[in-house]
GROMACS .gro file of C-alpha atoms in nm:
model
  359
    1MET     CA    1  17.537   1.148   6.034
    2SER     CA    2  17.432   1.058   6.383
    3TYR     CA    3  17.237   0.744   6.470
    4PRO     CA    4  16.975   0.709   6.755
    5ALA     CA    5  17.110   0.515   7.050
    6LEU     CA    6  16.969   0.170   7.112
    7ASN     CA    7  16.762   0.159   7.428
    8GLN     CA    8  16.810  -0.115   7.684
    9ASP     CA    9  16.508  -0.311   7.582
   10MET     CA   10  16.630  -0.332   7.217
   11VAL     CA   11  16.978  -0.444   7.330
   12LEU     CA   12  16.827  -0.718   7.550
   13GLU     CA   13  16.616  -0.829   7.253
   14ILE     CA   14  16.936  -0.875   7.055
   15PHE     CA   15  17.110  -1.045   7.344
   16SER     CA   16  16.830  -1.294   7.387
   17TYR     CA   17  16.951  -1.470   7.073
   18CYS     CA   18  17.309  -1.518   7.197
   19PRO     CA   19  17.435  -1.843   7.360
   20ALA     CA   20  17.458  -1.884   7.736
   21SER     CA   21  17.838  -1.840   7.728
   22SER     CA   22  17.803  -1.503   7.573
   23ILE     CA   23  17.525  -1.395   7.806
   24GLU     CA   24  17.762  -1.453   8.100
   25LYS     CA   25  17.997  -1.189   7.949
   26PHE     CA   26  17.726  -0.935   7.849
   27LYS     CA   27  17.588  -0.932   8.199
   28PHE     CA   28  17.882  -0.729   8.320
   29LEU     CA   29  17.822  -0.430   8.094
   30ASN     CA   30  17.664  -0.259   8.387
   31LYS     CA   31  17.448  -0.332   8.688
   32ASP     CA   32  17.111  -0.278   8.512
   33TYR     CA   33  17.203  -0.533   8.244
   34TYR     CA   34  17.331  -0.780   8.514
   35LYS     CA   35  16.994  -0.739   8.701
   36ARG     CA   36  16.762  -0.770   8.399
   37MET     CA   37  16.948  -1.052   8.233
   38SER     CA   38  16.938  -1.245   8.560
   39GLU     CA   39  16.561  -1.238   8.568
   40SER     CA   40  16.366  -1.560   8.486
   41TRP     CA   41  16.184  -1.399   8.193
   42PHE     CA   42  16.507  -1.326   8.006
   43ILE     CA   43  16.658  -1.670   8.092
   44ASN     CA   44  16.353  -1.858   7.958
   45LEU     CA   45  16.341  -1.639   7.649
   46ASN     CA   46  16.708  -1.694   7.584
   47LEU     CA   47  16.677  -2.071   7.621
   48PHE     CA   48  16.387  -2.082   7.385
   49ARG     CA   49  16.544  -1.861   7.123
   50THR     CA   50  16.878  -2.034   7.121
   51ASN     CA   51  16.735  -2.385   7.123
   52SER     CA   52  16.926  -2.444   7.456
   53ILE     CA   53  16.858  -2.657   7.759
   54PHE     CA   54  16.926  -2.628   8.130
   55GLY     CA   55  16.967  -2.942   8.330
   56VAL     CA   56  17.186  -3.143   8.573
   57PHE     CA   57  17.372  -3.466   8.590
   58LEU     CA   58  17.347  -3.647   8.922
   59GLN     CA   59  17.651  -3.879   8.954
   60TYR     CA   60  17.658  -4.171   9.191
   61LYS     CA   61  17.945  -4.387   9.301
   62SER     CA   62  17.931  -4.766   9.377
   63TYR     CA   63  18.194  -4.996   9.507
   64PRO     CA   64  18.471  -5.019   9.408
   65SER     CA   65  18.510  -4.743   9.146
   66THR     CA   66  18.191  -4.767   8.934
   67PHE     CA   67  17.989  -4.456   8.844
   68ILE     CA   68  17.659  -4.380   8.690
   69SER     CA   69  17.530  -4.037   8.577
   70SER     CA   70  17.159  -3.978   8.548
   71PHE     CA   71  17.032  -3.657   8.380
   72VAL     CA   72  16.751  -3.442   8.513
   73LEU     CA   73  16.617  -3.175   8.283
   74THR     CA   74  16.421  -2.872   8.398
   75GLY     CA   75  16.203  -2.899   8.080
   76ASP     CA   76  16.149  -3.126   7.778
   77GLY     CA   77  16.425  -3.342   7.637
   78GLU     CA   78  16.660  -3.620   7.723
   79VAL     CA   79  17.037  -3.626   7.747
   80SER     CA   80  17.266  -3.908   7.846
   81LEU     CA   81  17.633  -4.029   7.823
   82ASP     CA   82  17.543  -4.358   7.654
   83PHE     CA   83  17.716  -4.257   7.330
   84LEU     CA   84  18.057  -4.283   7.491
   85PRO     CA   85  18.244  -4.604   7.393
   86ILE     CA   86  18.255  -4.741   7.749
   87GLU     CA   87  17.984  -4.763   8.013
   88ARG     CA   88  17.954  -4.597   8.351
   89VAL     CA   89  18.223  -4.334   8.302
   90LYS     CA   90  18.304  -4.080   8.581
   91ILE     CA   91  18.229  -3.713   8.510
   92GLU     CA   92  18.553  -3.541   8.617
   93ALA     CA   93  18.466  -3.182   8.523
   94CYS     CA   94  18.222  -2.959   8.333
   95ASP     CA   95  18.221  -2.619   8.176
   96SER     CA   96  17.870  -2.525   8.283
   97THR     CA   97  17.803  -2.242   8.040
   98HIS     CA   98  17.902  -2.447   7.731
   99GLY     CA   99  17.787  -2.798   7.831
  100ILE     CA  100  18.133  -2.951   7.770
  101PHE     CA  101  18.227  -3.246   7.990
  102LEU     CA  102  18.549  -3.427   8.094
  103CYS     CA  103  18.482  -3.798   8.151
  104ALA     CA  104  18.706  -4.079   8.268
  105GLY     CA  105  18.689  -4.461   8.247
  106PRO     CA  106  18.725  -4.694   8.551
  107GLU     CA  107  19.006  -4.622   8.790
  108TYR     CA  108  19.101  -4.985   8.841
  109VAL     CA  109  19.226  -5.032   8.478
  110ILE     CA  110  19.596  -5.000   8.405
  111LYS     CA  111  19.540  -4.716   8.158
  112THR     CA  112  19.247  -4.488   8.240
  113PRO     CA  113  19.069  -4.356   7.920
  114TYR     CA  114  18.968  -3.983   7.915
  115PHE     CA  115  18.715  -3.809   7.695
  116VAL     CA  116  18.587  -3.458   7.628
  117CYS     CA  117  18.235  -3.465   7.510
  118LYS     CA  118  17.914  -3.263   7.440
  119PRO     CA  119  17.613  -3.466   7.554
  120THR     CA  120  17.351  -3.264   7.364
  121THR     CA  121  17.519  -3.334   7.020
  122ARG     CA  122  17.651  -3.683   7.134
  123GLU     CA  123  18.006  -3.588   7.020
  124TYR     CA  124  18.328  -3.690   7.188
  125GLN     CA  125  18.700  -3.711   7.146
  126THR     CA  126  18.950  -3.912   7.328
  127LEU     CA  127  19.248  -3.757   7.514
  128PRO     CA  128  19.592  -3.878   7.571
  129THR     CA  129  19.622  -4.052   7.909
  130PRO     CA  130  19.801  -3.828   8.163
  131GLU     CA  131  20.085  -3.944   8.367
  132THR     CA  132  19.850  -4.001   8.666
  133GLY     CA  133  19.619  -4.208   8.443
  134PHE     CA  134  19.856  -4.507   8.452
  135SER     CA  135  19.843  -4.755   8.744
  136THR     CA  136  20.121  -4.999   8.835
  137LEU     CA  137  20.221  -5.184   9.146
  138GLU     CA  138  20.481  -4.922   9.211
  139TYR     CA  139  20.273  -4.615   9.122
  140ASP     CA  140  19.914  -4.592   9.199
  141PHE     CA  141  19.753  -4.248   9.151
  142ILE     CA  142  19.427  -4.133   9.310
  143PRO     CA  143  19.236  -3.838   9.135
  144ILE     CA  144  19.134  -3.563   9.373
  145VAL     CA  145  18.970  -3.286   9.163
  146SER     CA  146  18.953  -3.165   8.802
  147GLY     CA  147  18.839  -2.856   8.616
  148LEU     CA  148  18.767  -2.756   8.260
  149ILE     CA  149  18.739  -2.415   8.103
  150VAL     CA  150  18.633  -2.360   7.732
  151THR     CA  151  18.823  -2.060   7.593
  152SER     CA  152  18.655  -2.058   7.248
  153THR     CA  153  18.392  -2.259   7.059
  154ASN     CA  154  18.470  -2.184   6.693
  155PRO     CA  155  18.703  -2.357   6.675
  156LEU     CA  156  18.671  -2.538   7.008
  157ARG     CA  157  18.958  -2.459   7.253
  158TYR     CA  158  18.972  -2.563   7.616
  159LYS     CA  159  19.203  -2.631   7.902
  160ILE     CA  160  19.190  -2.881   8.187
  161VAL     CA  161  19.355  -2.902   8.526
  162LYS     CA  162  19.382  -3.241   8.704
  163ILE     CA  163  19.504  -3.268   9.058
  164SER     CA  164  19.589  -3.614   9.191
  165LYS     CA  165  19.785  -3.779   9.469
  166GLN     CA  166  20.016  -4.076   9.491
  167SER     CA  167  19.870  -4.337   9.714
  168LYS     CA  168  20.186  -4.459   9.887
  169ILE     CA  169  20.329  -4.118   9.958
  170PHE     CA  170  20.136  -3.795  10.006
  171THR     CA  171  20.256  -3.617   9.687
  172VAL     CA  172  20.002  -3.392   9.528
  173ILE     CA  173  20.045  -3.373   9.149
  174CYS     CA  174  19.909  -3.105   8.921
  175GLU     CA  175  19.868  -3.164   8.546
  176VAL     CA  176  19.724  -2.931   8.267
  177PHE     CA  177  19.590  -3.030   7.933
  178ASP     CA  178  19.575  -2.771   7.651
  179SER     CA  179  19.368  -2.861   7.343
  180ASP     CA  180  19.590  -2.651   7.124
  181SER     CA  181  19.896  -2.873   7.180
  182PHE     CA  182  19.675  -3.171   7.268
  183THR     CA  183  19.923  -3.279   7.537
  184TRP     CA  184  19.929  -3.297   7.914
  185LYS     CA  185  20.191  -3.101   8.111
  186ARG     CA  186  20.297  -3.179   8.465
  187LEU     CA  187  20.342  -2.864   8.680
  188ASP     CA  188  20.529  -2.836   9.011
  189ASP     CA  189  20.384  -3.056   9.280
  190LEU     CA  190  20.139  -2.878   9.514
  191LYS     CA  191  20.266  -2.812   9.867
  192LEU     CA  192  19.976  -2.750  10.110
  193ALA     CA  193  19.982  -2.736  10.485
  194ASN     CA  194  19.921  -3.062  10.670
  195ASP     CA  195  19.570  -2.958  10.771
  196GLU     CA  196  19.472  -2.833  10.422
  197HIS     CA  197  19.319  -3.071  10.171
  198LEU     CA  198  19.102  -3.053   9.861
  199VAL     CA  199  18.778  -3.239   9.901
  200PHE     CA  200  18.763  -3.540   9.667
  201SER     CA  201  18.544  -3.495   9.354
  202SER     CA  202  18.433  -3.147   9.460
  203VAL     CA  203  18.309  -2.927   9.177
  204PRO     CA  204  18.490  -2.597   9.131
  205VAL     CA  205  18.329  -2.254   9.076
  206ARG     CA  206  18.451  -2.052   8.787
  207ASN     CA  207  18.541  -1.682   8.817
  208ASN     CA  208  18.672  -1.547   8.502
  209GLN     CA  209  18.985  -1.754   8.428
  210PHE     CA  210  19.008  -1.888   8.778
  211LEU     CA  211  18.871  -2.216   8.922
  212ASN     CA  212  18.793  -2.211   9.292
  213TRP     CA  213  18.767  -2.496   9.544
  214LEU     CA  214  18.693  -2.457   9.910
  215THR     CA  215  18.938  -2.646  10.126
  216SER     CA  216  18.840  -2.913  10.376
  217SER     CA  217  18.951  -2.689  10.669
  218ASN     CA  218  18.703  -2.421  10.556
  219LYS     CA  219  18.990  -2.171  10.607
  220ASN     CA  220  19.094  -2.112  10.248
  221VAL     CA  221  18.986  -2.108   9.885
  222PHE     CA  222  19.213  -2.289   9.651
  223ARG     CA  223  19.241  -2.105   9.322
  224PHE     CA  224  19.382  -2.215   8.997
  225CYS     CA  225  19.439  -1.964   8.711
  226MET     CA  226  19.402  -2.137   8.368
  227LYS     CA  227  19.570  -1.843   8.190
  228THR     CA  228  19.894  -1.848   8.399
  229GLU     CA  229  19.869  -2.214   8.514
  230THR     CA  230  19.946  -2.112   8.869
  231TRP     CA  231  19.770  -2.171   9.200
  232SER     CA  232  19.715  -1.977   9.524
  233LEU     CA  233  19.529  -1.991   9.850
  234HIS     CA  234  19.295  -1.713   9.947
  235PRO     CA  235  19.190  -1.698  10.313
  236VAL     CA  236  18.825  -1.705  10.403
  237PRO     CA  237  18.734  -1.412  10.631
  238SER     CA  238  18.806  -1.520  10.988
  239GLU     CA  239  18.457  -1.460  11.117
  240LEU     CA  240  18.307  -1.712  10.866
  241ARG     CA  241  18.546  -2.002  10.949
  242LYS     CA  242  18.327  -2.124  11.230
  243TYR     CA  243  18.046  -2.206  10.991
  244CYS     CA  244  17.989  -2.532  10.806
  245HIS     CA  245  18.009  -2.395  10.453
  246HIS     CA  246  17.787  -2.546  10.186
  247LEU     CA  247  17.876  -2.404   9.862
  248LEU     CA  248  18.100  -2.161   9.676
  249THR     CA  249  17.917  -1.944   9.425
  250ASN     CA  250  17.981  -1.675   9.165
  251GLN     CA  251  17.746  -1.385   9.214
  252GLY     CA  252  17.788  -1.069   9.015
  253GLY     CA  253  18.146  -1.156   8.938
  254LYS     CA  254  18.234  -1.206   9.303
  255LEU     CA  255  18.307  -1.521   9.489
  256GLY     CA  256  18.068  -1.604   9.775
  257ILE     CA  257  17.999  -1.875  10.023
  258VAL     CA  258  17.642  -1.990  10.107
  259LEU     CA  259  17.557  -1.958  10.476
  260ASP     CA  260  17.353  -1.754  10.716
  261SER     CA  261  17.577  -1.458  10.778
  262THR     CA  262  17.697  -1.117  10.678
  263PHE     CA  263  17.994  -1.115  10.455
  264ASP     CA  264  18.307  -0.910  10.448
  265LYS     CA  265  18.303  -0.632  10.183
  266SER     CA  266  18.494  -0.846   9.934
  267TRP     CA  267  18.234  -1.130   9.962
  268VAL     CA  268  17.877  -1.138   9.850
  269ARG     CA  269  17.595  -1.104  10.110
  270MET     CA  270  17.362  -1.401  10.083
  271LYS     CA  271  17.106  -1.576  10.304
  272VAL     CA  272  16.981  -1.924  10.246
  273GLU     CA  273  16.865  -2.203  10.475
  274LYS     CA  274  17.161  -2.417  10.576
  275SER     CA  275  16.964  -2.733  10.525
  276ILE     CA  276  16.604  -2.835  10.449
  277VAL     CA  277  16.480  -3.176  10.569
  278GLU     CA  278  16.193  -3.323  10.366
  279LYS     CA  279  16.074  -3.683  10.409
  280ASP     CA  280  16.390  -3.776  10.604
  281LYS     CA  281  16.627  -3.678  10.323
  282PHE     CA  282  16.896  -3.415  10.356
  283VAL     CA  283  16.869  -3.148  10.088
  284THR     CA  284  17.171  -2.931   9.999
  285PRO     CA  285  17.225  -2.618   9.778
  286VAL     CA  286  17.374  -2.724   9.446
  287TRP     CA  287  17.407  -2.418   9.229
  288PHE     CA  288  17.298  -2.053   9.207
  289LEU     CA  289  17.121  -1.977   8.885
  290ARG     CA  290  17.173  -1.660   8.688
  291ASP     CA  291  16.868  -1.530   8.885
  292ASN     CA  292  17.019  -1.401   9.209
  293ASP     CA  293  16.717  -1.516   9.411
  294VAL     CA  294  16.693  -1.876   9.282
  295VAL     CA  295  16.903  -2.161   9.397
  296MET     CA  296  16.903  -2.518   9.271
  297LEU     CA  297  16.853  -2.767   9.568
  298GLY     CA  298  16.958  -3.122   9.523
  299GLY     CA  299  16.830  -3.439   9.705
  300PHE     CA  300  16.962  -3.794   9.661
  301ASP     CA  301  16.759  -3.853   9.338
  302TRP     CA  302  16.597  -3.526   9.254
  303VAL     CA  303  16.659  -3.148   9.200
  304SER     CA  304  16.433  -2.856   9.245
  305LEU     CA  305  16.446  -2.468   9.229
  306TYR     CA  306  16.421  -2.268   9.549
  307ASP     CA  307  16.313  -1.898   9.569
  308MET     CA  308  16.498  -1.720   9.844
  309LYS     CA  309  16.267  -1.419   9.842
  310THR     CA  310  15.957  -1.620   9.918
  311ASN     CA  311  16.132  -1.911  10.099
  312SER     CA  312  15.944  -2.158   9.887
  313ILE     CA  313  16.008  -2.423   9.627
  314LYS     CA  314  15.985  -2.245   9.282
  315SER     CA  315  15.935  -2.553   9.068
  316GLU     CA  316  15.833  -2.917   9.077
  317CYS     CA  317  16.091  -3.175   9.188
  318PHE     CA  318  16.259  -3.320   8.883
  319LYS     CA  319  16.322  -3.679   8.986
  320ILE     CA  320  16.535  -3.964   8.856
  321THR     CA  321  16.318  -4.273   8.785
  322SER     CA  322  16.566  -4.536   8.669
  323LEU     CA  323  16.841  -4.555   8.925
  324PRO     CA  324  17.003  -4.908   8.927
  325ILE     CA  325  16.947  -5.118   9.249
  326ASP     CA  326  17.324  -5.124   9.329
  327PHE     CA  327  17.334  -4.745   9.353
  328VAL     CA  328  17.017  -4.698   9.576
  329HIS     CA  329  17.197  -4.730   9.902
  330THR     CA  330  17.506  -4.519   9.836
  331GLY     CA  331  17.530  -4.183   9.996
  332ILE     CA  332  17.785  -4.039   9.750
  333VAL     CA  333  17.626  -3.809   9.491
  334THR     CA  334  17.778  -3.523   9.292
  335TYR     CA  335  17.582  -3.263   9.088
  336PHE     CA  336  17.697  -3.114   8.749
  337PRO     CA  337  17.441  -2.852   8.643
  338PHE     CA  338  17.493  -2.682   8.302
  339TYR     CA  339  17.344  -2.483   8.015
  340SER     CA  340  17.397  -2.608   7.660
  341ASP     CA  341  17.288  -2.556   7.297
  342TYR     CA  342  17.272  -2.814   7.016
  343GLU     CA  343  17.548  -2.675   6.790
  344ARG     CA  344  17.790  -2.937   6.674
  345LEU     CA  345  18.158  -2.910   6.753
  346ASN     CA  346  18.294  -3.146   6.484
  347LEU     CA  347  18.453  -3.391   6.725
  348ASP     CA  348  18.350  -3.697   6.521
  349GLU     CA  349  18.694  -3.736   6.359
  350TYR     CA  350  18.828  -3.882   6.684
  351HIS     CA  351  18.567  -4.167   6.702
  352VAL     CA  352  18.779  -4.418   6.502
  353VAL     CA  353  19.072  -4.373   6.739
  354VAL     CA  354  18.859  -4.440   7.052
  355ILE     CA  355  18.680  -4.742   6.904
  356LYS     CA  356  19.009  -4.906   6.799
  357GLN     CA  357  19.170  -4.839   7.142
  358PHE     CA  358  18.895  -4.999   7.349
  359SER     CA  359  18.738  -5.256   7.118
   0.00000   0.00000   0.00000
């Protein structure tokens, strides 16, 4: 017996009930699905039907190593990190399609606490402290960048990469945490050229099992493969190196750089204003949404959506209203946009361990 084939509209209707993490995979069935599932009507329908949210944490740094993260939501609702056992944690990394965060305590303590958490369900678990999380007079480690990838949600499985340097000698250390073994593993030290550095606290762009960072020289993309636990440098096309790059982005499964230019065939063609100045504030691209023509712009205390087709602001400015006075004059801000549902991950069994450790 033969069955009638499902048309594309029926398939999209089914997909609209799937979580954001699954949508990212379904988009690559073919070009038509990618285009239609990237349109705003499907994104809004998917968020509504899955009881999901889309928002961004703006993280500020104050002297000497104090952080505060304020949440701005493009819709109704409120999310914070106040459920964690210590205040003013630093967001180290985020899996943007699952809403899972890696957070760390103050860097000036002898033993830095680390947590993996889901803010929408207010769950967390404490991690073992990595080798570079201990500070002594002889060994003082400075975190450079971190990345997190969720490999499954039922049960929850994830991997973390943490790159640090030793302050007294320029040794770049790479550590990986696997939730299956629940242990950190130190890999071989990174050996980069003298003019190559990773930008402190920069947020990586995920491409399949790879995390990507643009180096400070603008000459290379640093890639770390979570599956093989290996890293490599991929050169930026030579004609693009003269530009001041703003942002790496994943568009259609390809890695791109936001600027005014035509890209090599292996890079995505994009066009966006390099900067927009409004009320004496510098505004920068933060993140490309699933819609190819919409980019999130971030100011010092607000975010908004920008339509590249019409060259106009697509939404109101979502503004932070309660920024502490000691953070008002700092110029250091990092953006962590993400999608998340409200499904619990059963992380509560680790609460007792954390409370005892830091009480």
